[in-house]
């Protein structure tokens, strides 16, 4: 047990999950604007933020994850990359964009596997 100067007591912390320690708020702060930009579909319509939770075949998640990984890898090697359609216009993805895409697809794939 932990006992504080005030007399309050709590269980020991060692076996409790530390979400704040495991996640980076700076990454999550960058992730949300990335996701917001990608909510705009090629037809100009805005999809719901949690639309991805409705589910897709695992192959779709894996193929997209592989494409984002390839973009990151090409950028690491100083190669040119193909533009992405983002919010109705073409954008050359940055390394951070590629990593956010990897994060999104890893989360979507993990979400599907957990279901």
PDB file of N, CA and C in Angstrom:
ATOM      1  N   UNK A   1       0.846  -1.192   0.000  1.00  0.00           N
ATOM      2  CA  UNK A   1       0.000   0.000   0.000  1.00  0.00           C
ATOM      3  C   UNK A   1       0.887   1.250   0.000  1.00  0.00           C
ATOM      4  N   UNK A   2       0.333   2.288  -0.611  1.00  0.00           N
ATOM      5  CA  UNK A   2       0.971   3.607  -0.530  1.00  0.00           C
ATOM      6  C   UNK A   2       0.156   4.441   0.450  1.00  0.00           C
ATOM      7  N   UNK A   3       0.847   5.155   1.314  1.00  0.00           N
ATOM      8  CA  UNK A   3       0.153   6.065   2.227  1.00  0.00           C
ATOM      9  C   UNK A   3       0.748   7.449   2.031  1.00  0.00           C
ATOM     10  N   UNK A   4      -0.130   8.433   1.873  1.00  0.00           N
ATOM     11  CA  UNK A   4       0.292   9.808   1.615  1.00  0.00           C
ATOM     12  C   UNK A   4       0.270  10.604   2.917  1.00  0.00           C
ATOM     13  N   UNK A   5       0.957  11.747   2.890  1.00  0.00           N
ATOM     14  CA  UNK A   5       1.038  12.606   4.082  1.00  0.00           C
ATOM     15  C   UNK A   5      -0.334  12.965   4.619  1.00  0.00           C
ATOM     16  N   UNK A   6      -1.320  13.012   3.749  1.00  0.00           N
ATOM     17  CA  UNK A   6      -2.677  13.383   4.158  1.00  0.00           C
ATOM     18  C   UNK A   6      -3.396  12.258   4.890  1.00  0.00           C
ATOM     19  N   UNK A   7      -2.820  11.040   4.796  1.00  0.00           N
ATOM     20  CA  UNK A   7      -3.480   9.880   5.377  1.00  0.00           C
ATOM     21  C   UNK A   7      -4.205   9.042   4.345  1.00  0.00           C
ATOM     22  N   UNK A   8      -4.345   9.565   3.112  1.00  0.00           N
ATOM     23  CA  UNK A   8      -4.994   8.807   2.047  1.00  0.00           C
ATOM     24  C   UNK A   8      -4.127   7.603   1.677  1.00  0.00           C
ATOM     25  N   UNK A   9      -4.769   6.509   1.321  1.00  0.00           N
ATOM     26  CA  UNK A   9      -4.044   5.301   0.923  1.00  0.00           C
ATOM     27  C   UNK A   9      -4.518   4.821  -0.440  1.00  0.00           C
ATOM     28  N   UNK A  10      -3.605   4.206  -1.145  1.00  0.00           N
ATOM     29  CA  UNK A  10      -3.901   3.617  -2.461  1.00  0.00           C
ATOM     30  C   UNK A  10      -3.052   2.371  -2.626  1.00  0.00           C
ATOM     31  N   UNK A  11      -3.497   1.485  -3.527  1.00  0.00           N
ATOM     32  CA  UNK A  11      -2.684   0.316  -3.874  1.00  0.00           C
ATOM     33  C   UNK A  11      -1.381   0.777  -4.499  1.00  0.00           C
ATOM     34  N   UNK A  12      -0.393  -0.099  -4.517  1.00  0.00           N
ATOM     35  CA  UNK A  12       0.862   0.214  -5.198  1.00  0.00           C
ATOM     36  C   UNK A  12       0.601   0.377  -6.683  1.00  0.00           C
ATOM     37  N   UNK A  13       1.416   1.167  -7.326  1.00  0.00           N
ATOM     38  CA  UNK A  13       1.215   1.576  -8.716  1.00  0.00           C
ATOM     39  C   UNK A  13       1.908   0.665  -9.731  1.00  0.00           C
ATOM     40  N   UNK A  14       2.852  -0.169  -9.314  1.00  0.00           N
ATOM     41  CA  UNK A  14       3.713  -0.898 -10.238  1.00  0.00           C
ATOM     42  C   UNK A  14       2.963  -1.782 -11.231  1.00  0.00           C
ATOM     43  N   UNK A  15       1.854  -2.377 -10.851  1.00  0.00           N
ATOM     44  CA  UNK A  15       1.149  -3.308 -11.735  1.00  0.00           C
ATOM     45  C   UNK A  15       0.015  -2.644 -12.526  1.00  0.00           C
ATOM     46  N   UNK A  16      -0.185  -1.344 -12.346  1.00  0.00           N
ATOM     47  CA  UNK A  16      -1.269  -0.645 -13.049  1.00  0.00           C
ATOM     48  C   UNK A  16      -0.772  -0.138 -14.399  1.00  0.00           C
ATOM     49  N   UNK A  17      -1.636  -0.178 -15.387  1.00  0.00           N
ATOM     50  CA  UNK A  17      -1.286   0.310 -16.717  1.00  0.00           C
ATOM     51  C   UNK A  17      -1.096   1.824 -16.686  1.00  0.00           C
ATOM     52  N   UNK A  18      -0.033   2.290 -17.308  1.00  0.00           N
ATOM     53  CA  UNK A  18       0.306   3.710 -17.306  1.00  0.00           C
ATOM     54  C   UNK A  18       0.096   4.278 -18.708  1.00  0.00           C
ATOM     55  N   UNK A  19      -1.151   4.538 -19.065  1.00  0.00           N
ATOM     56  CA  UNK A  19      -1.466   5.033 -20.410  1.00  0.00           C
ATOM     57  C   UNK A  19      -0.722   6.327 -20.720  1.00  0.00           C
ATOM     58  N   UNK A  20      -0.628   7.217 -19.751  1.00  0.00           N
ATOM     59  CA  UNK A  20       0.064   8.492 -19.975  1.00  0.00           C
ATOM     60  C   UNK A  20       1.545   8.270 -20.261  1.00  0.00           C
ATOM     61  N   UNK A  21       2.122   7.239 -19.691  1.00  0.00           N
ATOM     62  CA  UNK A  21       3.520   6.938 -19.945  1.00  0.00           C
ATOM     63  C   UNK A  21       3.750   6.220 -21.260  1.00  0.00           C
ATOM     64  N   UNK A  22       2.760   5.441 -21.700  1.00  0.00           N
ATOM     65  CA  UNK A  22       2.908   4.634 -22.906  1.00  0.00           C
ATOM     66  C   UNK A  22       2.621   5.413 -24.187  1.00  0.00           C
ATOM     67  N   UNK A  23       1.901   6.517 -24.071  1.00  0.00           N
ATOM     68  CA  UNK A  23       1.510   7.299 -25.247  1.00  0.00           C
ATOM     69  C   UNK A  23       2.223   8.644 -25.254  1.00  0.00           C
ATOM     70  N   UNK A  24       2.368   9.216 -26.436  1.00  0.00           N
ATOM     71  CA  UNK A  24       2.996  10.530 -26.573  1.00  0.00           C
ATOM     72  C   UNK A  24       1.924  11.560 -26.908  1.00  0.00           C
ATOM     73  N   UNK A  25       1.686  12.537 -26.049  1.00  0.00           N
ATOM     74  CA  UNK A  25       0.693  13.557 -26.371  1.00  0.00           C
ATOM     75  C   UNK A  25       1.104  14.381 -27.594  1.00  0.00           C
ATOM     76  N   UNK A  26       2.398  14.545 -27.837  1.00  0.00           N
ATOM     77  CA  UNK A  26       2.847  15.297 -29.013  1.00  0.00           C
ATOM     78  C   UNK A  26       2.470  14.549 -30.300  1.00  0.00           C
ATOM     79  N   UNK A  27       2.605  13.227 -30.275  1.00  0.00           N
ATOM     80  CA  UNK A  27       2.228  12.433 -31.453  1.00  0.00           C
ATOM     81  C   UNK A  27       0.718  12.488 -31.645  1.00  0.00           C
ATOM     82  N   UNK A  28      -0.038  12.342 -30.571  1.00  0.00           N
ATOM     83  CA  UNK A  28      -1.501  12.397 -30.689  1.00  0.00           C
ATOM     84  C   UNK A  28      -1.965  13.767 -31.168  1.00  0.00           C
ATOM     85  N   UNK A  29      -1.264  14.830 -30.737  1.00  0.00           N
ATOM     86  CA  UNK A  29      -1.609  16.179 -31.188  1.00  0.00           C
ATOM     87  C   UNK A  29      -1.355  16.323 -32.689  1.00  0.00           C
ATOM     88  N   UNK A  30      -0.329  15.671 -33.218  1.00  0.00           N
ATOM     89  CA  UNK A  30      -0.059  15.695 -34.659  1.00  0.00           C
ATOM     90  C   UNK A  30      -0.993  14.758 -35.420  1.00  0.00           C
ATOM     91  N   UNK A  31      -1.414  13.688 -34.779  1.00  0.00           N
ATOM     92  CA  UNK A  31      -2.264  12.678 -35.413  1.00  0.00           C
ATOM     93  C   UNK A  31      -3.668  13.220 -35.719  1.00  0.00           C
ATOM     94  N   UNK A  32      -4.243  13.967 -34.797  1.00  0.00           N
ATOM     95  CA  UNK A  32      -5.610  14.469 -34.993  1.00  0.00           C
ATOM     96  C   UNK A  32      -5.729  15.379 -36.217  1.00  0.00           C
ATOM     97  N   UNK A  33      -4.844  16.358 -36.438  1.00  0.00           N
ATOM     98  CA  UNK A  33      -4.951  17.165 -37.661  1.00  0.00           C
ATOM     99  C   UNK A  33      -4.727  16.340 -38.928  1.00  0.00           C
ATOM    100  N   UNK A  34      -3.839  15.345 -38.872  1.00  0.00           N
ATOM    101  CA  UNK A  34      -3.642  14.440 -40.016  1.00  0.00           C
ATOM    102  C   UNK A  34      -4.967  13.747 -40.336  1.00  0.00           C
ATOM    103  N   UNK A  35      -5.610  13.210 -39.310  1.00  0.00           N
ATOM    104  CA  UNK A  35      -6.876  12.505 -39.508  1.00  0.00           C
ATOM    105  C   UNK A  35      -7.964  13.464 -39.989  1.00  0.00           C
ATOM    106  N   UNK A  36      -7.984  14.682 -39.459  1.00  0.00           N
ATOM    107  CA  UNK A  36      -8.984  15.661 -39.881  1.00  0.00           C
ATOM    108  C   UNK A  36      -8.852  15.952 -41.377  1.00  0.00           C
ATOM    109  N   UNK A  37      -7.603  16.152 -41.854  1.00  0.00           N
ATOM    110  CA  UNK A  37      -7.377  16.402 -43.289  1.00  0.00           C
ATOM    111  C   UNK A  37      -7.857  15.231 -44.137  1.00  0.00           C
ATOM    112  N   UNK A  38      -7.714  14.025 -43.619  1.00  0.00           N
ATOM    113  CA  UNK A  38      -8.084  12.839 -44.393  1.00  0.00           C
ATOM    114  C   UNK A  38      -9.555  12.460 -44.237  1.00  0.00           C
ATOM    115  N   UNK A  39     -10.315  13.222 -43.476  1.00  0.00           N
ATOM    116  CA  UNK A  39     -11.761  12.989 -43.397  1.00  0.00           C
ATOM    117  C   UNK A  39     -12.457  13.439 -44.667  1.00  0.00           C
ATOM    118  N   UNK A  40     -11.855  14.390 -45.377  1.00  0.00           N
ATOM    119  CA  UNK A  40     -12.443  14.884 -46.618  1.00  0.00           C
ATOM    120  C   UNK A  40     -12.150  13.859 -47.712  1.00  0.00           C
ATOM    121  N   UNK A  41     -13.214  13.299 -48.261  1.00  0.00           N
ATOM    122  CA  UNK A  41     -13.071  12.275 -49.290  1.00  0.00           C
ATOM    123  C   UNK A  41     -12.836  12.923 -50.653  1.00  0.00           C
ATOM    124  N   UNK A  42     -12.400  12.117 -51.622  1.00  0.00           N
ATOM    125  CA  UNK A  42     -12.120  12.637 -52.963  1.00  0.00           C
ATOM    126  C   UNK A  42     -13.336  13.300 -53.604  1.00  0.00           C
ATOM    127  N   UNK A  43     -14.543  12.896 -53.186  1.00  0.00           N
ATOM    128  CA  UNK A  43     -15.755  13.517 -53.732  1.00  0.00           C
ATOM    129  C   UNK A  43     -16.132  14.794 -52.981  1.00  0.00           C
ATOM    130  N   UNK A  44     -15.293  15.200 -52.013  1.00  0.00           N
ATOM    131  CA  UNK A  44     -15.533  16.426 -51.264  1.00  0.00           C
ATOM    132  C   UNK A  44     -16.371  16.250 -50.013  1.00  0.00           C
ATOM    133  N   UNK A  45     -16.979  15.087 -49.835  1.00  0.00           N
ATOM    134  CA  UNK A  45     -17.804  14.840 -48.650  1.00  0.00           C
ATOM    135  C   UNK A  45     -16.928  14.550 -47.439  1.00  0.00           C
ATOM    136  N   UNK A  46     -17.440  14.943 -46.267  1.00  0.00           N
ATOM    137  CA  UNK A  46     -16.733  14.738 -45.010  1.00  0.00           C
ATOM    138  C   UNK A  46     -17.244  13.467 -44.351  1.00  0.00           C
ATOM    139  N   UNK A  47     -16.347  12.518 -44.110  1.00  0.00           N
ATOM    140  CA  UNK A  47     -16.769  11.283 -43.429  1.00  0.00           C
ATOM    141  C   UNK A  47     -16.703  11.487 -41.921  1.00  0.00           C
ATOM    142  N   UNK A  48     -17.468  10.702 -41.191  1.00  0.00           N
ATOM    143  CA  UNK A  48     -17.444  10.763 -39.728  1.00  0.00           C
ATOM    144  C   UNK A  48     -16.056  10.388 -39.226  1.00  0.00           C
ATOM    145  N   UNK A  49     -15.647  10.990 -38.132  1.00  0.00           N
ATOM    146  CA  UNK A  49     -14.304  10.745 -37.589  1.00  0.00           C
ATOM    147  C   UNK A  49     -14.093   9.276 -37.229  1.00  0.00           C
ATOM    148  N   UNK A  50     -15.142   8.609 -36.785  1.00  0.00           N
ATOM    149  CA  UNK A  50     -15.012   7.203 -36.375  1.00  0.00           C
ATOM    150  C   UNK A  50     -15.495   6.227 -37.438  1.00  0.00           C
ATOM    151  N   UNK A  51     -15.597   6.697 -38.671  1.00  0.00           N
ATOM    152  CA  UNK A  51     -16.063   5.856 -39.779  1.00  0.00           C
ATOM    153  C   UNK A  51     -15.245   4.576 -39.909  1.00  0.00           C
ATOM    154  N   UNK A  52     -13.952   4.660 -39.646  1.00  0.00           N
ATOM    155  CA  UNK A  52     -13.059   3.507 -39.782  1.00  0.00           C
ATOM    156  C   UNK A  52     -13.433   2.366 -38.840  1.00  0.00           C
ATOM    157  N   UNK A  53     -14.106   2.671 -37.743  1.00  0.00           N
ATOM    158  CA  UNK A  53     -14.476   1.635 -36.775  1.00  0.00           C
ATOM    159  C   UNK A  53     -15.589   0.734 -37.272  1.00  0.00           C
ATOM    160  N   UNK A  54     -16.254   1.121 -38.368  1.00  0.00           N
ATOM    161  CA  UNK A  54     -17.308   0.279 -38.946  1.00  0.00           C
ATOM    162  C   UNK A  54     -16.736  -1.012 -39.506  1.00  0.00           C
ATOM    163  N   UNK A  55     -15.444  -0.982 -39.819  1.00  0.00           N
ATOM    164  CA  UNK A  55     -14.773  -2.204 -40.247  1.00  0.00           C
ATOM    165  C   UNK A  55     -14.513  -2.267 -41.731  1.00  0.00           C
ATOM    166  N   UNK A  56     -13.409  -2.892 -42.064  1.00  0.00           N
ATOM    167  CA  UNK A  56     -13.006  -3.169 -43.440  1.00  0.00           C
ATOM    168  C   UNK A  56     -12.303  -4.519 -43.419  1.00  0.00           C
ATOM    169  N   UNK A  57     -12.188  -5.164 -44.558  1.00  0.00           N
ATOM    170  CA  UNK A  57     -11.445  -6.425 -44.571  1.00  0.00           C
ATOM    171  C   UNK A  57     -10.000  -6.200 -44.108  1.00  0.00           C
ATOM    172  N   UNK A  58      -9.431  -7.176 -43.433  1.00  0.00           N
ATOM    173  CA  UNK A  58      -8.055  -7.066 -42.944  1.00  0.00           C
ATOM    174  C   UNK A  58      -7.085  -6.771 -44.079  1.00  0.00           C
ATOM    175  N   UNK A  59      -7.371  -7.297 -45.257  1.00  0.00           N
ATOM    176  CA  UNK A  59      -6.478  -7.070 -46.400  1.00  0.00           C
ATOM    177  C   UNK A  59      -6.395  -5.586 -46.757  1.00  0.00           C
ATOM    178  N   UNK A  60      -7.475  -4.837 -46.582  1.00  0.00           N
ATOM    179  CA  UNK A  60      -7.482  -3.400 -46.881  1.00  0.00           C
ATOM    180  C   UNK A  60      -6.548  -2.672 -45.922  1.00  0.00           C
ATOM    181  N   UNK A  61      -6.649  -3.008 -44.628  1.00  0.00           N
ATOM    182  CA  UNK A  61      -5.769  -2.405 -43.632  1.00  0.00           C
ATOM    183  C   UNK A  61      -4.317  -2.726 -43.944  1.00  0.00           C
ATOM    184  N   UNK A  62      -4.038  -4.000 -44.244  1.00  0.00           N
ATOM    185  CA  UNK A  62      -2.653  -4.429 -44.489  1.00  0.00           C
ATOM    186  C   UNK A  62      -2.068  -3.770 -45.729  1.00  0.00           C
ATOM    187  N   UNK A  63      -2.863  -3.691 -46.799  1.00  0.00           N
ATOM    188  CA  UNK A  63      -2.365  -3.076 -48.034  1.00  0.00           C
ATOM    189  C   UNK A  63      -2.062  -1.599 -47.829  1.00  0.00           C
ATOM    190  N   UNK A  64      -2.928  -0.905 -47.118  1.00  0.00           N
ATOM    191  CA  UNK A  64      -2.717   0.514 -46.858  1.00  0.00           C
ATOM    192  C   UNK A  64      -1.509   0.715 -45.939  1.00  0.00           C
ATOM    193  N   UNK A  65      -1.384  -0.130 -44.926  1.00  0.00           N
ATOM    194  CA  UNK A  65      -0.230  -0.069 -44.033  1.00  0.00           C
ATOM    195  C   UNK A  65       1.067  -0.241 -44.823  1.00  0.00           C
ATOM    196  N   UNK A  66       1.076  -1.202 -45.744  1.00  0.00           N
ATOM    197  CA  UNK A  66       2.268  -1.446 -46.560  1.00  0.00           C
ATOM    198  C   UNK A  66       2.583  -0.238 -47.449  1.00  0.00           C
ATOM    199  N   UNK A  67       1.550   0.397 -48.023  1.00  0.00           N
ATOM    200  CA  UNK A  67       1.781   1.577 -48.857  1.00  0.00           C
ATOM    201  C   UNK A  67       2.392   2.718 -48.054  1.00  0.00           C
ATOM    202  N   UNK A  68       1.873   2.962 -46.853  1.00  0.00           N
ATOM    203  CA  UNK A  68       2.422   4.030 -46.017  1.00  0.00           C
ATOM    204  C   UNK A  68       3.842   3.702 -45.571  1.00  0.00           C
ATOM    205  N   UNK A  69       4.095   2.437 -45.261  1.00  0.00           N
ATOM    206  CA  UNK A  69       5.453   2.049 -44.902  1.00  0.00           C
ATOM    207  C   UNK A  69       6.406   2.269 -46.087  1.00  0.00           C
ATOM    208  N   UNK A  70       5.970   1.901 -47.292  1.00  0.00           N
ATOM    209  CA  UNK A  70       6.805   2.108 -48.485  1.00  0.00           C
ATOM    210  C   UNK A  70       7.086   3.590 -48.707  1.00  0.00           C
ATOM    211  N   UNK A  71       6.093   4.432 -48.484  1.00  0.00           N
ATOM    212  CA  UNK A  71       6.298   5.877 -48.615  1.00  0.00           C
ATOM    213  C   UNK A  71       7.362   6.342 -47.631  1.00  0.00           C
ATOM    214  N   UNK A  72       7.240   5.910 -46.374  1.00  0.00           N
ATOM    215  CA  UNK A  72       8.241   6.292 -45.371  1.00  0.00           C
ATOM    216  C   UNK A  72       9.619   5.793 -45.775  1.00  0.00           C
ATOM    217  N   UNK A  73       9.706   4.567 -46.214  1.00  0.00           N
ATOM    218  CA  UNK A  73      10.991   3.969 -46.578  1.00  0.00           C
ATOM    219  C   UNK A  73      11.627   4.705 -47.758  1.00  0.00           C
ATOM    220  N   UNK A  74      10.824   5.001 -48.760  1.00  0.00           N
ATOM    221  CA  UNK A  74      11.335   5.756 -49.908  1.00  0.00           C
ATOM    222  C   UNK A  74      11.865   7.114 -49.470  1.00  0.00           C
ATOM    223  N   UNK A  75      11.110   7.793 -48.611  1.00  0.00           N
ATOM    224  CA  UNK A  75      11.551   9.099 -48.121  1.00  0.00           C
ATOM    225  C   UNK A  75      12.840   8.979 -47.321  1.00  0.00           C
ATOM    226  N   UNK A  76      12.975   7.933 -46.502  1.00  0.00           N
ATOM    227  CA  UNK A  76      14.204   7.729 -45.731  1.00  0.00           C
ATOM    228  C   UNK A  76      15.408   7.551 -46.654  1.00  0.00           C
ATOM    229  N   UNK A  77      15.158   6.915 -47.807  1.00  0.00           N
ATOM    230  CA  UNK A  77      16.234   6.675 -48.775  1.00  0.00           C
ATOM    231  C   UNK A  77      16.428   7.824 -49.750  1.00  0.00           C
ATOM    232  N   UNK A  78      15.692   8.918 -49.543  1.00  0.00           N
ATOM    233  CA  UNK A  78      15.846  10.091 -50.397  1.00  0.00           C
ATOM    234  C   UNK A  78      15.206   9.952 -51.766  1.00  0.00           C
ATOM    235  N   UNK A  79      14.283   9.018 -51.905  1.00  0.00           N
ATOM    236  CA  UNK A  79      13.599   8.787 -53.178  1.00  0.00           C
ATOM    237  C   UNK A  79      12.357   9.675 -53.275  1.00  0.00           C
ATOM    238  N   UNK A  80      11.890   9.864 -54.500  1.00  0.00           N
ATOM    239  CA  UNK A  80      10.646  10.616 -54.698  1.00  0.00           C
ATOM    240  C   UNK A  80       9.458   9.693 -54.415  1.00  0.00           C
ATOM    241  N   UNK A  81       8.345  10.296 -54.035  1.00  0.00           N
ATOM    242  CA  UNK A  81       7.130   9.539 -53.736  1.00  0.00           C
ATOM    243  C   UNK A  81       5.969  10.111 -54.528  1.00  0.00           C
ATOM    244  N   UNK A  82       4.961   9.286 -54.712  1.00  0.00           N
ATOM    245  CA  UNK A  82       3.756   9.702 -55.429  1.00  0.00           C
ATOM    246  C   UNK A  82       2.904  10.592 -54.530  1.00  0.00           C
ATOM    247  N   UNK A  83       2.242  11.589 -55.112  1.00  0.00           N
ATOM    248  CA  UNK A  83       1.345  12.415 -54.301  1.00  0.00           C
ATOM    249  C   UNK A  83       0.118  11.627 -53.857  1.00  0.00           C
ATOM    250  N   UNK A  84      -0.434  12.020 -52.728  1.00  0.00           N
ATOM    251  CA  UNK A  84      -1.686  11.468 -52.207  1.00  0.00           C
ATOM    252  C   UNK A  84      -2.797  12.471 -52.476  1.00  0.00           C
ATOM    253  N   UNK A  85      -4.020  11.969 -52.605  1.00  0.00           N
ATOM    254  CA  UNK A  85      -5.184  12.856 -52.667  1.00  0.00           C
ATOM    255  C   UNK A  85      -5.619  13.132 -51.230  1.00  0.00           C
ATOM    256  N   UNK A  86      -5.514  14.384 -50.816  1.00  0.00           N
ATOM    257  CA  UNK A  86      -5.891  14.787 -49.458  1.00  0.00           C
ATOM    258  C   UNK A  86      -6.805  15.992 -49.571  1.00  0.00           C
ATOM    259  N   UNK A  87      -7.984  15.859 -48.978  1.00  0.00           N
ATOM    260  CA  UNK A  87      -8.956  16.961 -48.969  1.00  0.00           C
ATOM    261  C   UNK A  87      -9.198  17.491 -50.385  1.00  0.00           C
ATOM    262  N   UNK A  88      -9.281  16.564 -51.341  1.00  0.00           N
ATOM    263  CA  UNK A  88      -9.633  16.939 -52.706  1.00  0.00           C
ATOM    264  C   UNK A  88      -8.504  17.504 -53.541  1.00  0.00           C
ATOM    265  N   UNK A  89      -7.261  17.470 -53.041  1.00  0.00           N
ATOM    266  CA  UNK A  89      -6.135  17.966 -53.831  1.00  0.00           C
ATOM    267  C   UNK A  89      -4.937  17.041 -53.623  1.00  0.00           C
ATOM    268  N   UNK A  90      -3.993  17.120 -54.569  1.00  0.00           N
ATOM    269  CA  UNK A  90      -2.804  16.286 -54.467  1.00  0.00           C
ATOM    270  C   UNK A  90      -1.801  16.910 -53.508  1.00  0.00           C
ATOM    271  N   UNK A  91      -1.243  16.092 -52.641  1.00  0.00           N
ATOM    272  CA  UNK A  91      -0.206  16.520 -51.704  1.00  0.00           C
ATOM    273  C   UNK A  91       0.931  15.514 -51.753  1.00  0.00           C
ATOM    274  N   UNK A  92       2.157  16.006 -51.724  1.00  0.00           N
ATOM    275  CA  UNK A  92       3.310  15.119 -51.587  1.00  0.00           C
ATOM    276  C   UNK A  92       3.429  14.782 -50.104  1.00  0.00           C
ATOM    277  N   UNK A  93       3.342  13.503 -49.742  1.00  0.00           N
ATOM    278  CA  UNK A  93       3.404  13.162 -48.323  1.00  0.00           C
ATOM    279  C   UNK A  93       4.800  13.390 -47.746  1.00  0.00           C
ATOM    280  N   UNK A  94       4.827  13.811 -46.502  1.00  0.00           N
ATOM    281  CA  UNK A  94       6.072  13.957 -45.754  1.00  0.00           C
ATOM    282  C   UNK A  94       6.318  12.674 -44.968  1.00  0.00           C
ATOM    283  N   UNK A  95       7.491  12.589 -44.358  1.00  0.00           N
ATOM    284  CA  UNK A  95       7.775  11.434 -43.508  1.00  0.00           C
ATOM    285  C   UNK A  95       6.766  11.359 -42.364  1.00  0.00           C
ATOM    286  N   UNK A  96       6.418  12.511 -41.786  1.00  0.00           N
ATOM    287  CA  UNK A  96       5.440  12.511 -40.703  1.00  0.00           C
ATOM    288  C   UNK A  96       4.075  12.039 -41.196  1.00  0.00           C
ATOM    289  N   UNK A  97       3.666  12.451 -42.402  1.00  0.00           N
ATOM    290  CA  UNK A  97       2.407  11.964 -42.978  1.00  0.00           C
ATOM    291  C   UNK A  97       2.426  10.441 -43.079  1.00  0.00           C
ATOM    292  N   UNK A  98       3.535   9.915 -43.599  1.00  0.00           N
ATOM    293  CA  UNK A  98       3.650   8.463 -43.765  1.00  0.00           C
ATOM    294  C   UNK A  98       3.548   7.755 -42.412  1.00  0.00           C
ATOM    295  N   UNK A  99       4.195   8.311 -41.400  1.00  0.00           N
ATOM    296  CA  UNK A  99       4.139   7.699 -40.076  1.00  0.00           C
ATOM    297  C   UNK A  99       2.745   7.771 -39.479  1.00  0.00           C
ATOM    298  N   UNK A 100       2.033   8.879 -39.705  1.00  0.00           N
ATOM    299  CA  UNK A 100       0.654   8.988 -39.224  1.00  0.00           C
ATOM    300  C   UNK A 100      -0.231   7.961 -39.945  1.00  0.00           C
ATOM    301  N   UNK A 101       0.017   7.749 -41.241  1.00  0.00           N
ATOM    302  CA  UNK A 101      -0.718   6.729 -41.980  1.00  0.00           C
ATOM    303  C   UNK A 101      -0.435   5.333 -41.450  1.00  0.00           C
ATOM    304  N   UNK A 102       0.822   5.082 -41.093  1.00  0.00           N
ATOM    305  CA  UNK A 102       1.182   3.793 -40.488  1.00  0.00           C
ATOM    306  C   UNK A 102       0.444   3.631 -39.165  1.00  0.00           C
ATOM    307  N   UNK A 103       0.438   4.688 -38.357  1.00  0.00           N
ATOM    308  CA  UNK A 103      -0.248   4.653 -37.069  1.00  0.00           C
ATOM    309  C   UNK A 103      -1.736   4.376 -37.245  1.00  0.00           C
ATOM    310  N   UNK A 104      -2.367   5.077 -38.197  1.00  0.00           N
ATOM    311  CA  UNK A 104      -3.794   4.870 -38.441  1.00  0.00           C
ATOM    312  C   UNK A 104      -4.088   3.431 -38.848  1.00  0.00           C
ATOM    313  N   UNK A 105      -3.319   2.918 -39.793  1.00  0.00           N
ATOM    314  CA  UNK A 105      -3.583   1.569 -40.279  1.00  0.00           C
ATOM    315  C   UNK A 105      -3.241   0.505 -39.243  1.00  0.00           C
ATOM    316  N   UNK A 106      -2.200   0.732 -38.449  1.00  0.00           N
ATOM    317  CA  UNK A 106      -1.883  -0.200 -37.373  1.00  0.00           C
ATOM    318  C   UNK A 106      -3.018  -0.216 -36.344  1.00  0.00           C
ATOM    319  N   UNK A 107      -3.564   0.964 -36.043  1.00  0.00           N
ATOM    320  CA  UNK A 107      -4.670   1.035 -35.087  1.00  0.00           C
ATOM    321  C   UNK A 107      -5.917   0.364 -35.655  1.00  0.00           C
ATOM    322  N   UNK A 108      -6.203   0.631 -36.920  1.00  0.00           N
ATOM    323  CA  UNK A 108      -7.374   0.012 -37.541  1.00  0.00           C
ATOM    324  C   UNK A 108      -7.257  -1.491 -37.603  1.00  0.00           C
ATOM    325  N   UNK A 109      -6.077  -1.987 -37.970  1.00  0.00           N
ATOM    326  CA  UNK A 109      -5.856  -3.431 -38.044  1.00  0.00           C
ATOM    327  C   UNK A 109      -5.957  -4.048 -36.655  1.00  0.00           C
ATOM    328  N   UNK A 110      -5.330  -3.423 -35.668  1.00  0.00           N
ATOM    329  CA  UNK A 110      -5.409  -3.930 -34.294  1.00  0.00           C
ATOM    330  C   UNK A 110      -6.853  -3.908 -33.792  1.00  0.00           C
ATOM    331  N   UNK A 111      -7.589  -2.833 -34.099  1.00  0.00           N
ATOM    332  CA  UNK A 111      -9.002  -2.719 -33.701  1.00  0.00           C
ATOM    333  C   UNK A 111      -9.805  -3.896 -34.280  1.00  0.00           C
ATOM    334  N   UNK A 112      -9.574  -4.182 -35.566  1.00  0.00           N
ATOM    335  CA  UNK A 112     -10.282  -5.286 -36.225  1.00  0.00           C
ATOM    336  C   UNK A 112      -9.911  -6.634 -35.597  1.00  0.00           C
ATOM    337  N   UNK A 113      -8.649  -6.821 -35.287  1.00  0.00           N
ATOM    338  CA  UNK A 113      -8.217  -8.091 -34.688  1.00  0.00           C
ATOM    339  C   UNK A 113      -8.762  -8.260 -33.273  1.00  0.00           C
ATOM    340  N   UNK A 114      -8.888  -7.152 -32.536  1.00  0.00           N
ATOM    341  CA  UNK A 114      -9.427  -7.228 -31.175  1.00  0.00           C
ATOM    342  C   UNK A 114     -10.930  -7.526 -31.159  1.00  0.00           C
ATOM    343  N   UNK A 115     -11.613  -7.125 -32.231  1.00  0.00           N
ATOM    344  CA  UNK A 115     -13.055  -7.377 -32.302  1.00  0.00           C
ATOM    345  C   UNK A 115     -13.271  -8.852 -32.531  1.00  0.00           C
TER     346      UNK A 115
END
